[in-house]
Amino acid sequence: MPQANKTEIIDYVKQNGNILDEYIEKLGAFGRVEGGGIIRPVYTPQWLAAREQLVEWMQEAGLSVRTDAVGNLWGKLEGSEPGKSYASGSHLDTVKEGGKYDGGLGILTAIVALRFLNELYGQPKFSLEAVALCEEEGSRFNKTFLGSRAITGTLPAEELDESADAEGISIRQAAETCGCDLSQLEAARRDDLVGFIELHIEQGRLLDDVKREVGIVQAITGTRHMGVTFEGQADHAGTTPMDLRKDALVAAAQAITKIQAIALEMGRPAVATVGQLSVVPGATNIVPALVNITVDIRHSDQAKKETLISRIETACREAAASQGVSVAIEQHQDRVPALMTPAMINLLQSTADELGILNMPMVSGAGHDSQVMVEQIPTGMIFVPSIAGRSHSRAEYTPLTEILPGVALLAQALYKLAY
Ligand SMILES: [Zn+2]
């Protein structure tokens, strides 16, 4: 491996990194709607046009380009020793009226990192690839991680026909309009990928608050979604004395404040959110009979997540009992926390320290392709700051100066792996 001067990559990224500003602006124009947000769901014309733009930039970076069966776009810097490849990238699709950085930044930084490594050190020993993953957000088909699940061989073919968008178009039909050949789904699986690093904006405010340059993700949080129904009795709001009521909404209200208190008491990164509430019959002069709430519970430690869930369930039952109403708890989605690969965490942490990049260990409260990749492939994640923590919004913003340390870290880590 050619000897890389410790700060060489930092200097090179500083001198040449402003190309990213241009890339971010241009990529952000694909799917932009009035008001500035971006709507770029998978397999739409704007998604396809964005991918074509990426092909151009990958080629300019000296990468050989191909697409796979689901429409992931790969740009490869061929290594001198075949059979083993390291990749970096993120997702090309956006949420409805999302920002320029979520997903897109991880693709662009991968292309730029490979370009810089190619310019500085030439051909690597092992292949390096930049990848634009076709889909992550679930904003079109209500199915997430299409790209990373195809790569890891965990996307069932049935899903391609069963899942449809709001217009009734199946994943397969939509993909075929973009030239994807889903009969080759099996071939999208990559058994030769031996490492994956995803750079992503934090989507929260912790890095911005403490002024650290990068976060090294230790784990992606586990999630449980629950539906809780409180059932009391509809009665006249004028003639029913307070002490004789079975008020489902009072029970729900008590549960909601207790849910907040429990998550606060357990401390970061525990979070619990009641995001929806419905009241039946929902009239001014009727005691509420039926209340349904949703609860989104997240923790990066599976045992603590279970504790959080069981304390919340107990709180709901106690709140119901205190009002003489019944309660039913339905369990919906459950995802266990995904721990990033220790060797990748160590590589990113020690490389950041060597480069003098201010870093801190972090937990991701949002889901990412890396949680799918890590099931099969050694995986690490770099967070760069999100100004004021804004994300899934057109207000998403990270200035170039706060992106470049992450690019230097990504490039140097890939250098260590592949050269
Ligand atoms: Zn994302």
Tab-separated table of C-alpha atoms and ligand atoms in Angstrom:
chain	number	residue	atom	x	y	z
A	1	MET	CA	0.000	0.000	0.000
A	2	PRO	CA	1.439	3.411	-0.922
A	3	GLN	CA	2.228	5.402	2.184
A	4	ALA	CA	-0.479	7.995	2.701
A	5	ASN	CA	0.597	11.077	4.551
A	6	LYS	CA	-1.784	11.540	7.458
A	7	THR	CA	-3.066	14.927	6.418
A	8	GLU	CA	-2.732	14.453	2.652
A	9	ILE	CA	-6.351	13.427	2.263
A	10	ILE	CA	-7.575	16.280	4.489
A	11	ASP	CA	-5.717	18.842	2.372
A	12	TYR	CA	-6.899	17.296	-0.876
A	13	VAL	CA	-10.533	17.211	0.285
A	14	LYS	CA	-10.296	20.853	1.393
A	15	GLN	CA	-8.813	21.921	-1.934
A	16	ASN	CA	-11.185	19.980	-4.171
A	17	GLY	CA	-14.269	19.369	-2.077
A	18	ASN	CA	-16.273	22.326	-3.370
A	19	ILE	CA	-17.291	20.122	-6.293
A	20	LEU	CA	-19.781	18.679	-3.780
A	21	ASP	CA	-21.646	21.978	-3.509
A	22	GLU	CA	-22.357	21.852	-7.222
A	23	TYR	CA	-23.369	18.169	-7.068
A	24	ILE	CA	-25.724	18.721	-4.110
A	25	GLU	CA	-27.479	21.600	-5.848
A	26	LYS	CA	-27.830	19.755	-9.150
A	27	LEU	CA	-29.023	16.478	-7.628
A	28	GLY	CA	-31.477	18.421	-5.457
A	29	ALA	CA	-33.100	19.849	-8.578
A	30	PHE	CA	-34.407	16.402	-9.638
A	31	GLY	CA	-37.908	16.165	-8.186
A	32	ARG	CA	-37.907	19.660	-6.707
A	33	VAL	CA	-41.396	21.070	-6.281
A	34	GLU	CA	-42.690	24.553	-5.660
A	35	GLY	CA	-41.573	25.679	-2.207
A	36	GLY	CA	-38.240	23.899	-2.509
A	37	GLY	CA	-38.969	20.384	-1.216
A	38	ILE	CA	-38.051	17.303	-3.231
A	39	ILE	CA	-40.413	14.500	-4.242
A	40	ARG	CA	-38.327	11.740	-5.818
A	41	PRO	CA	-39.890	8.349	-5.198
A	42	VAL	CA	-38.285	5.278	-6.694
A	43	TYR	CA	-38.889	4.451	-10.404
A	44	THR	CA	-40.356	7.857	-11.285
A	45	PRO	CA	-39.088	9.977	-14.193
A	46	GLN	CA	-37.387	12.389	-11.789
A	47	TRP	CA	-35.678	9.458	-10.010
A	48	LEU	CA	-34.477	8.071	-13.336
A	49	ALA	CA	-33.186	11.467	-14.472
A	50	ALA	CA	-31.285	11.866	-11.187
A	51	ARG	CA	-29.720	8.444	-11.697
A	52	GLU	CA	-28.633	9.411	-15.213
A	53	GLN	CA	-26.921	12.469	-13.777
A	54	LEU	CA	-25.076	10.244	-11.306
A	55	VAL	CA	-23.864	8.026	-14.163
A	56	GLU	CA	-22.175	11.065	-15.667
A	57	TRP	CA	-20.472	12.023	-12.413
A	58	MET	CA	-19.370	8.445	-11.752
A	59	GLN	CA	-17.800	8.264	-15.195
A	60	GLU	CA	-16.050	11.603	-14.648
A	61	ALA	CA	-14.635	10.131	-11.436
A	62	GLY	CA	-13.102	7.276	-13.431
A	63	LEU	CA	-15.584	4.639	-12.299
A	64	SER	CA	-17.080	1.944	-14.502
A	65	VAL	CA	-20.857	2.082	-14.215
A	66	ARG	CA	-23.631	-0.512	-14.182
A	67	THR	CA	-27.135	-0.963	-12.789
A	68	ASP	CA	-28.492	-4.101	-11.150
A	69	ALA	CA	-31.910	-5.782	-11.332
A	70	VAL	CA	-33.680	-3.474	-8.855
A	71	GLY	CA	-32.063	-0.340	-10.238
A	72	ASN	CA	-29.223	0.222	-7.792
A	73	LEU	CA	-26.479	2.161	-9.598
A	74	TRP	CA	-22.890	1.032	-9.066
A	75	GLY	CA	-19.690	2.883	-9.979
A	76	LYS	CA	-16.568	0.762	-9.624
A	77	LEU	CA	-12.898	1.496	-9.238
A	78	GLU	CA	-11.483	-1.918	-10.161
A	79	GLY	CA	-8.882	-3.348	-7.795
A	80	SER	CA	-5.761	-5.222	-8.838
A	81	GLU	CA	-6.896	-8.273	-6.842
A	82	PRO	CA	-10.326	-9.438	-8.000
A	83	GLY	CA	-13.066	-11.048	-5.951
A	84	LYS	CA	-13.369	-8.592	-3.084
A	85	SER	CA	-15.023	-5.202	-2.994
A	86	TYR	CA	-15.727	-2.391	-0.535
A	87	ALA	CA	-18.631	-0.030	-1.128
A	88	SER	CA	-20.000	3.264	0.094
A	89	GLY	CA	-23.265	4.982	-0.713
A	90	SER	CA	-26.824	5.710	0.314
A	91	HIS	CA	-30.321	6.003	-1.140
A	92	LEU	CA	-31.492	8.042	-4.128
A	93	ASP	CA	-35.202	8.234	-3.273
A	94	THR	CA	-36.665	10.896	-0.992
A	95	VAL	CA	-39.623	11.292	1.325
A	96	LYS	CA	-42.450	13.545	0.186
A	97	GLU	CA	-41.079	17.084	0.107
A	98	GLY	CA	-37.780	16.017	1.605
A	99	GLY	CA	-34.464	17.832	1.537
A	100	LYS	CA	-31.314	17.720	-0.597
A	101	TYR	CA	-29.125	15.831	1.860
A	102	ASP	CA	-31.028	12.780	3.126
A	103	GLY	CA	-29.617	9.888	1.110
A	104	GLY	CA	-28.277	11.956	-1.778
A	105	LEU	CA	-25.335	13.225	0.240
A	106	GLY	CA	-24.142	9.684	0.977
A	107	ILE	CA	-24.090	8.860	-2.747
A	108	LEU	CA	-22.276	12.056	-3.709
A	109	THR	CA	-19.668	11.765	-0.966
A	110	ALA	CA	-18.973	8.175	-2.040
A	111	ILE	CA	-18.424	9.254	-5.669
A	112	VAL	CA	-16.199	12.139	-4.584
A	113	ALA	CA	-14.204	10.010	-2.121
A	114	LEU	CA	-13.487	7.424	-4.831
A	115	ARG	CA	-12.587	10.149	-7.293
A	116	PHE	CA	-10.096	11.675	-4.855
A	117	LEU	CA	-8.563	8.298	-3.987
A	118	ASN	CA	-8.209	7.509	-7.680
A	119	GLU	CA	-6.543	10.871	-8.344
A	120	LEU	CA	-4.224	10.605	-5.334
A	121	TYR	CA	-3.290	6.927	-5.292
A	122	GLY	CA	-4.514	5.321	-8.520
A	123	GLN	CA	-5.702	1.743	-8.655
A	124	PRO	CA	-6.560	0.134	-5.303
A	125	LYS	CA	-5.677	-3.427	-4.350
A	126	PHE	CA	-9.320	-4.323	-3.719
A	127	SER	CA	-12.193	-2.829	-5.687
A	128	LEU	CA	-14.001	0.233	-4.381
A	129	GLU	CA	-17.578	1.007	-5.356
A	130	ALA	CA	-19.928	3.953	-4.979
A	131	VAL	CA	-23.568	2.916	-4.908
A	132	ALA	CA	-26.844	4.798	-5.322
A	133	LEU	CA	-29.350	2.528	-3.586
A	134	CYS	CA	-32.650	2.614	-5.411
A	135	GLU	CA	-35.050	2.895	-2.475
A	136	GLU	CA	-35.063	3.263	1.283
A	137	GLU	CA	-37.860	5.535	2.451
A	138	GLY	CA	-40.977	3.502	1.611
A	139	SER	CA	-42.605	6.660	0.286
A	140	ARG	CA	-44.077	5.031	-2.821
A	141	PHE	CA	-44.792	1.365	-2.087
A	142	ASN	CA	-44.946	1.405	1.701
A	143	LYS	CA	-42.032	-1.047	1.529
A	144	THR	CA	-38.605	0.035	2.660
A	145	PHE	CA	-34.993	-0.871	1.826
A	146	LEU	CA	-35.614	-2.309	-1.665
A	147	GLY	CA	-32.034	-1.572	-2.731
A	148	SER	CA	-30.171	-2.916	0.272
A	149	ARG	CA	-32.483	-5.923	0.591
A	150	ALA	CA	-31.760	-6.900	-3.016
A	151	ILE	CA	-28.021	-6.615	-2.364
A	152	THR	CA	-28.216	-8.786	0.747
A	153	GLY	CA	-30.567	-11.306	-0.872
A	154	THR	CA	-33.378	-10.581	1.596
A	155	LEU	CA	-35.969	-9.128	-0.793
A	156	PRO	CA	-38.597	-11.820	-1.540
A	157	ALA	CA	-39.637	-11.870	-5.216
A	158	GLU	CA	-43.336	-12.133	-4.211
A	159	GLU	CA	-43.121	-8.664	-2.703
A	160	LEU	CA	-42.447	-7.207	-6.146
A	161	ASP	CA	-45.924	-8.214	-7.314
A	162	GLU	CA	-47.829	-7.915	-4.036
A	163	SER	CA	-46.874	-4.339	-3.183
A	164	ALA	CA	-48.412	-1.515	-5.172
A	165	ASP	CA	-48.365	2.274	-5.033
A	166	ALA	CA	-51.415	4.535	-4.626
A	167	GLU	CA	-52.234	4.075	-8.339
A	168	GLY	CA	-52.137	0.291	-8.072
A	169	ILE	CA	-48.822	-0.026	-9.959
A	170	SER	CA	-46.752	-2.904	-8.580
A	171	ILE	CA	-43.065	-2.627	-7.743
A	172	ARG	CA	-42.297	-4.894	-10.706
A	173	GLN	CA	-44.342	-2.815	-13.158
A	174	ALA	CA	-42.808	0.439	-11.953
A	175	ALA	CA	-39.275	-0.964	-12.050
A	176	GLU	CA	-39.761	-2.228	-15.599
A	177	THR	CA	-40.604	1.293	-16.800
A	178	CYS	CA	-37.063	2.195	-15.714
A	179	GLY	CA	-35.431	-0.670	-17.572
A	180	CYS	CA	-34.978	-2.944	-14.559
A	181	ASP	CA	-35.004	-6.690	-15.215
A	182	LEU	CA	-36.441	-8.168	-12.051
A	183	SER	CA	-36.180	-11.723	-13.364
A	184	GLN	CA	-32.505	-11.203	-12.462
A	185	LEU	CA	-33.251	-10.313	-8.815
A	186	GLU	CA	-31.015	-13.122	-7.527
A	187	ALA	CA	-28.071	-11.673	-9.429
A	188	ALA	CA	-28.380	-8.363	-7.533
A	189	ARG	CA	-27.171	-10.162	-4.428
A	190	ARG	CA	-23.525	-9.301	-3.687
A	191	ASP	CA	-21.577	-12.008	-1.925
A	192	ASP	CA	-18.278	-10.352	-2.815
A	193	LEU	CA	-18.950	-7.173	-0.825
A	194	VAL	CA	-16.730	-7.314	2.245
A	195	GLY	CA	-17.406	-3.875	3.680
A	196	PHE	CA	-19.915	-1.041	3.454
A	197	ILE	CA	-19.698	2.494	4.820
A	198	GLU	CA	-22.666	4.872	4.627
A	199	LEU	CA	-22.261	8.591	5.181
A	200	HIS	CA	-25.544	10.263	6.107
A	201	ILE	CA	-26.734	13.462	7.710
A	202	GLU	CA	-27.548	12.969	11.370
A	203	GLN	CA	-31.195	14.107	10.983
A	204	GLY	CA	-31.065	15.202	14.610
A	205	ARG	CA	-29.362	18.067	16.421
A	206	LEU	CA	-26.834	16.417	18.709
A	207	LEU	CA	-23.709	17.011	16.580
A	208	ASP	CA	-24.765	20.576	15.847
A	209	ASP	CA	-25.405	21.235	19.547
A	210	VAL	CA	-22.011	19.999	20.761
A	211	LYS	CA	-20.090	21.104	17.655
A	212	ARG	CA	-18.550	17.745	16.765
A	213	GLU	CA	-17.555	17.183	13.143
A	214	VAL	CA	-18.707	13.583	12.773
A	215	GLY	CA	-20.673	10.964	14.638
A	216	ILE	CA	-19.571	7.335	14.516
A	217	VAL	CA	-22.746	5.274	14.601
A	218	GLN	CA	-22.612	2.427	17.104
A	219	ALA	CA	-26.150	1.164	16.588
A	220	ILE	CA	-29.330	1.901	14.716
A	221	THR	CA	-32.208	2.004	17.083
A	222	GLY	CA	-34.788	-0.761	17.466
A	223	THR	CA	-38.436	0.189	17.010
A	224	ARG	CA	-41.806	-1.042	18.248
A	225	HIS	CA	-45.113	0.359	17.056
A	226	MET	CA	-48.158	-0.267	19.208
A	227	GLY	CA	-51.827	0.625	18.971
A	228	VAL	CA	-53.580	1.137	22.305
A	229	THR	CA	-57.370	1.262	22.565
A	230	PHE	CA	-59.128	2.541	25.686
A	231	GLU	CA	-62.798	1.620	25.885
A	232	GLY	CA	-65.093	3.362	28.327
A	233	GLN	CA	-68.709	4.397	28.042
A	234	ALA	CA	-70.460	7.142	26.107
A	235	ASP	CA	-72.641	9.160	28.461
A	236	HIS	CA	-74.351	12.528	28.640
A	237	ALA	CA	-71.789	15.212	29.486
A	238	GLY	CA	-74.386	17.157	31.476
A	239	THR	CA	-76.213	14.494	33.453
A	240	THR	CA	-73.375	12.068	34.302
A	241	PRO	CA	-71.613	13.053	37.535
A	242	MET	CA	-67.802	13.088	37.370
A	243	ASP	CA	-67.440	10.229	39.833
A	244	LEU	CA	-69.664	7.924	37.742
A	245	ARG	CA	-67.932	8.260	34.372
A	246	LYS	CA	-65.866	5.819	32.361
A	247	ASP	CA	-63.950	8.375	30.329
A	248	ALA	CA	-61.624	6.751	27.788
A	249	LEU	CA	-59.941	10.029	26.875
A	250	VAL	CA	-58.939	10.820	30.455
A	251	ALA	CA	-57.377	7.348	30.639
A	252	ALA	CA	-55.529	7.951	27.364
A	253	ALA	CA	-54.357	11.366	28.532
A	254	GLN	CA	-52.949	9.886	31.725
A	255	ALA	CA	-51.222	7.171	29.713
A	256	ILE	CA	-49.716	9.715	27.313
A	257	THR	CA	-48.158	11.846	30.053
A	258	LYS	CA	-46.869	8.703	31.768
A	259	ILE	CA	-45.333	7.456	28.492
A	260	GLN	CA	-43.406	10.720	28.215
A	261	ALA	CA	-42.286	10.517	31.856
A	262	ILE	CA	-41.057	6.922	31.484
A	263	ALA	CA	-38.960	7.677	28.374
A	264	LEU	CA	-37.509	10.794	30.007
A	265	GLU	CA	-36.688	8.856	33.151
A	266	MET	CA	-34.904	6.115	31.170
A	267	GLY	CA	-32.838	8.837	29.496
A	268	ARG	CA	-31.345	9.153	26.015
A	269	PRO	CA	-31.551	7.403	23.585
A	270	ALA	CA	-34.936	6.109	24.814
A	271	VAL	CA	-37.803	7.784	22.952
A	272	ALA	CA	-41.542	7.168	22.959
A	273	THR	CA	-44.051	9.103	20.888
A	274	VAL	CA	-47.821	9.161	20.750
A	275	GLY	CA	-48.357	10.486	17.245
A	276	GLN	CA	-52.024	9.721	16.565
A	277	LEU	CA	-55.148	9.879	18.653
A	278	SER	CA	-58.736	9.270	17.694
A	279	VAL	CA	-61.795	9.897	19.884
A	280	VAL	CA	-65.195	8.269	19.447
A	281	PRO	CA	-67.854	9.582	19.343
A	282	GLY	CA	-65.849	12.818	19.453
A	283	ALA	CA	-68.557	15.286	20.420
A	284	THR	CA	-68.558	18.271	22.773
A	285	ASN	CA	-71.358	16.958	24.946
A	286	ILE	CA	-70.563	13.243	25.131
A	287	VAL	CA	-68.169	11.499	27.521
A	288	PRO	CA	-65.541	9.851	25.238
A	289	ALA	CA	-66.202	6.144	24.837
A	290	LEU	CA	-63.384	4.906	22.649
A	291	VAL	CA	-59.889	6.304	22.235
A	292	ASN	CA	-57.150	4.889	20.086
A	293	ILE	CA	-53.534	6.028	20.299
A	294	THR	CA	-50.412	4.944	18.463
A	295	VAL	CA	-47.126	4.588	20.330
A	296	ASP	CA	-43.718	4.611	18.604
A	297	ILE	CA	-41.056	3.268	20.980
A	298	ARG	CA	-37.330	3.226	20.191
A	299	HIS	CA	-34.130	2.192	21.915
A	300	SER	CA	-30.761	1.029	20.614
A	301	ASP	CA	-30.375	-1.564	23.398
A	302	GLN	CA	-32.741	-4.482	22.951
A	303	ALA	CA	-33.044	-5.264	26.691
A	304	LYS	CA	-33.758	-1.616	27.493
A	305	LYS	CA	-36.206	-1.452	24.615
A	306	GLU	CA	-38.100	-4.387	26.128
A	307	THR	CA	-38.097	-2.664	29.534
A	308	LEU	CA	-39.396	0.529	27.940
A	309	ILE	CA	-42.178	-1.392	26.193
A	310	SER	CA	-43.265	-3.276	29.290
A	311	ARG	CA	-43.276	-0.114	31.454
A	312	ILE	CA	-45.408	1.641	28.842
A	313	GLU	CA	-47.829	-1.288	28.688
A	314	THR	CA	-48.133	-1.227	32.481
A	315	ALA	CA	-48.724	2.530	32.426
A	316	CYS	CA	-51.538	2.089	29.895
A	317	ARG	CA	-53.191	-0.613	32.003
A	318	GLU	CA	-52.901	1.474	35.179
A	319	ALA	CA	-54.322	4.530	33.461
A	320	ALA	CA	-57.255	2.464	32.193
A	321	ALA	CA	-57.890	0.927	35.612
A	322	SER	CA	-57.870	4.336	37.292
A	323	GLN	CA	-60.806	5.400	35.073
A	324	GLY	CA	-62.651	2.099	35.106
A	325	VAL	CA	-62.165	1.585	31.373
A	326	SER	CA	-60.760	-1.419	29.529
A	327	VAL	CA	-57.619	-1.390	27.452
A	328	ALA	CA	-56.399	-3.471	24.510
A	329	ILE	CA	-52.817	-3.280	23.276
A	330	GLU	CA	-51.955	-4.346	19.741
A	331	GLN	CA	-48.355	-4.931	18.704
A	332	HIS	CA	-47.509	-3.791	15.211
A	333	GLN	CA	-44.054	-3.404	13.691
A	334	ASP	CA	-41.077	-4.574	15.712
A	335	ARG	CA	-37.454	-4.134	14.697
A	336	VAL	CA	-34.525	-5.148	16.858
A	337	PRO	CA	-31.630	-2.684	17.148
A	338	ALA	CA	-28.882	-3.136	14.539
A	339	LEU	CA	-25.390	-2.931	15.981
A	340	MET	CA	-22.764	-1.688	13.557
A	341	THR	CA	-19.771	-3.994	13.003
A	342	PRO	CA	-17.172	-3.443	15.783
A	343	ALA	CA	-14.232	-3.565	13.336
A	344	MET	CA	-15.849	-0.826	11.240
A	345	ILE	CA	-16.614	1.292	14.311
A	346	ASN	CA	-12.973	0.942	15.402
A	347	LEU	CA	-11.684	1.780	11.923
A	348	LEU	CA	-13.807	4.938	11.683
A	349	GLN	CA	-13.060	6.049	15.229
A	350	SER	CA	-9.291	5.538	15.030
A	351	THR	CA	-9.099	7.096	11.550
A	352	ALA	CA	-11.040	10.158	12.714
A	353	ASP	CA	-8.683	10.497	15.691
A	354	GLU	CA	-5.611	10.197	13.450
A	355	LEU	CA	-6.958	12.881	11.120
A	356	GLY	CA	-7.794	15.172	14.040
A	357	ILE	CA	-11.504	15.088	13.200
A	358	LEU	CA	-13.682	15.769	16.255
A	359	ASN	CA	-15.884	12.726	16.612
A	360	MET	CA	-18.278	11.105	19.002
A	361	PRO	CA	-20.066	7.775	19.246
A	362	MET	CA	-23.745	8.017	18.386
A	363	VAL	CA	-26.913	6.020	18.128
A	364	SER	CA	-29.148	6.513	15.110
A	365	GLY	CA	-32.763	7.111	15.996
A	366	ALA	CA	-33.734	6.828	12.318
A	367	GLY	CA	-33.609	3.745	10.131
A	368	HIS	CA	-30.956	3.404	7.398
A	369	ASP	CA	-29.866	0.968	4.680
A	370	SER	CA	-26.897	0.169	6.910
A	371	GLN	CA	-29.177	-1.762	9.261
A	372	VAL	CA	-29.976	-4.131	6.386
A	373	MET	CA	-26.411	-4.282	5.058
A	374	VAL	CA	-24.931	-5.078	8.477
A	375	GLU	CA	-26.864	-8.338	8.617
A	376	GLN	CA	-24.603	-9.728	5.856
A	377	ILE	CA	-21.713	-7.301	5.357
A	378	PRO	CA	-19.339	-5.573	7.807
A	379	THR	CA	-20.870	-2.101	7.962
A	380	GLY	CA	-20.125	1.278	9.500
A	381	MET	CA	-21.863	4.660	9.407
A	382	ILE	CA	-20.591	8.229	9.508
A	383	PHE	CA	-22.953	11.029	10.526
A	384	VAL	CA	-22.322	14.637	9.573
A	385	PRO	CA	-24.251	17.434	11.314
A	386	SER	CA	-27.741	18.565	10.375
A	387	ILE	CA	-28.118	22.249	11.131
A	388	ALA	CA	-30.682	22.604	13.940
A	389	GLY	CA	-31.456	18.921	13.455
A	390	ARG	CA	-33.852	19.634	10.589
A	391	SER	CA	-34.579	16.690	8.280
A	392	HIS	CA	-37.343	15.136	6.166
A	393	SER	CA	-37.999	18.749	5.281
A	394	ARG	CA	-36.805	21.232	2.708
A	395	ALA	CA	-35.093	22.990	5.641
A	396	GLU	CA	-32.493	20.215	5.705
A	397	TYR	CA	-29.065	21.866	5.560
A	398	THR	CA	-25.420	21.099	6.143
A	399	PRO	CA	-22.813	23.616	4.922
A	400	LEU	CA	-19.914	22.259	2.862
A	401	THR	CA	-17.434	23.019	5.667
A	402	GLU	CA	-19.349	20.601	7.891
A	403	ILE	CA	-19.509	17.912	5.205
A	404	LEU	CA	-15.823	17.829	4.286
A	405	PRO	CA	-14.486	16.286	7.524
A	406	GLY	CA	-16.855	13.370	6.910
A	407	VAL	CA	-15.597	13.042	3.333
A	408	ALA	CA	-11.973	12.979	4.503
A	409	LEU	CA	-12.834	10.326	7.081
A	410	LEU	CA	-14.708	8.246	4.512
A	411	ALA	CA	-11.883	8.483	1.967
A	412	GLN	CA	-9.150	7.642	4.474
A	413	ALA	CA	-11.118	4.692	5.882
A	414	LEU	CA	-11.685	3.328	2.354
A	415	TYR	CA	-7.997	3.847	1.648
A	416	LYS	CA	-7.049	1.766	4.654
A	417	LEU	CA	-9.439	-0.999	3.610
A	418	ALA	CA	-8.683	-1.183	-0.093
A	419	TYR	CA	-5.114	0.013	-0.794
B	1	ZN	ZN	-31.881	8.603	4.569
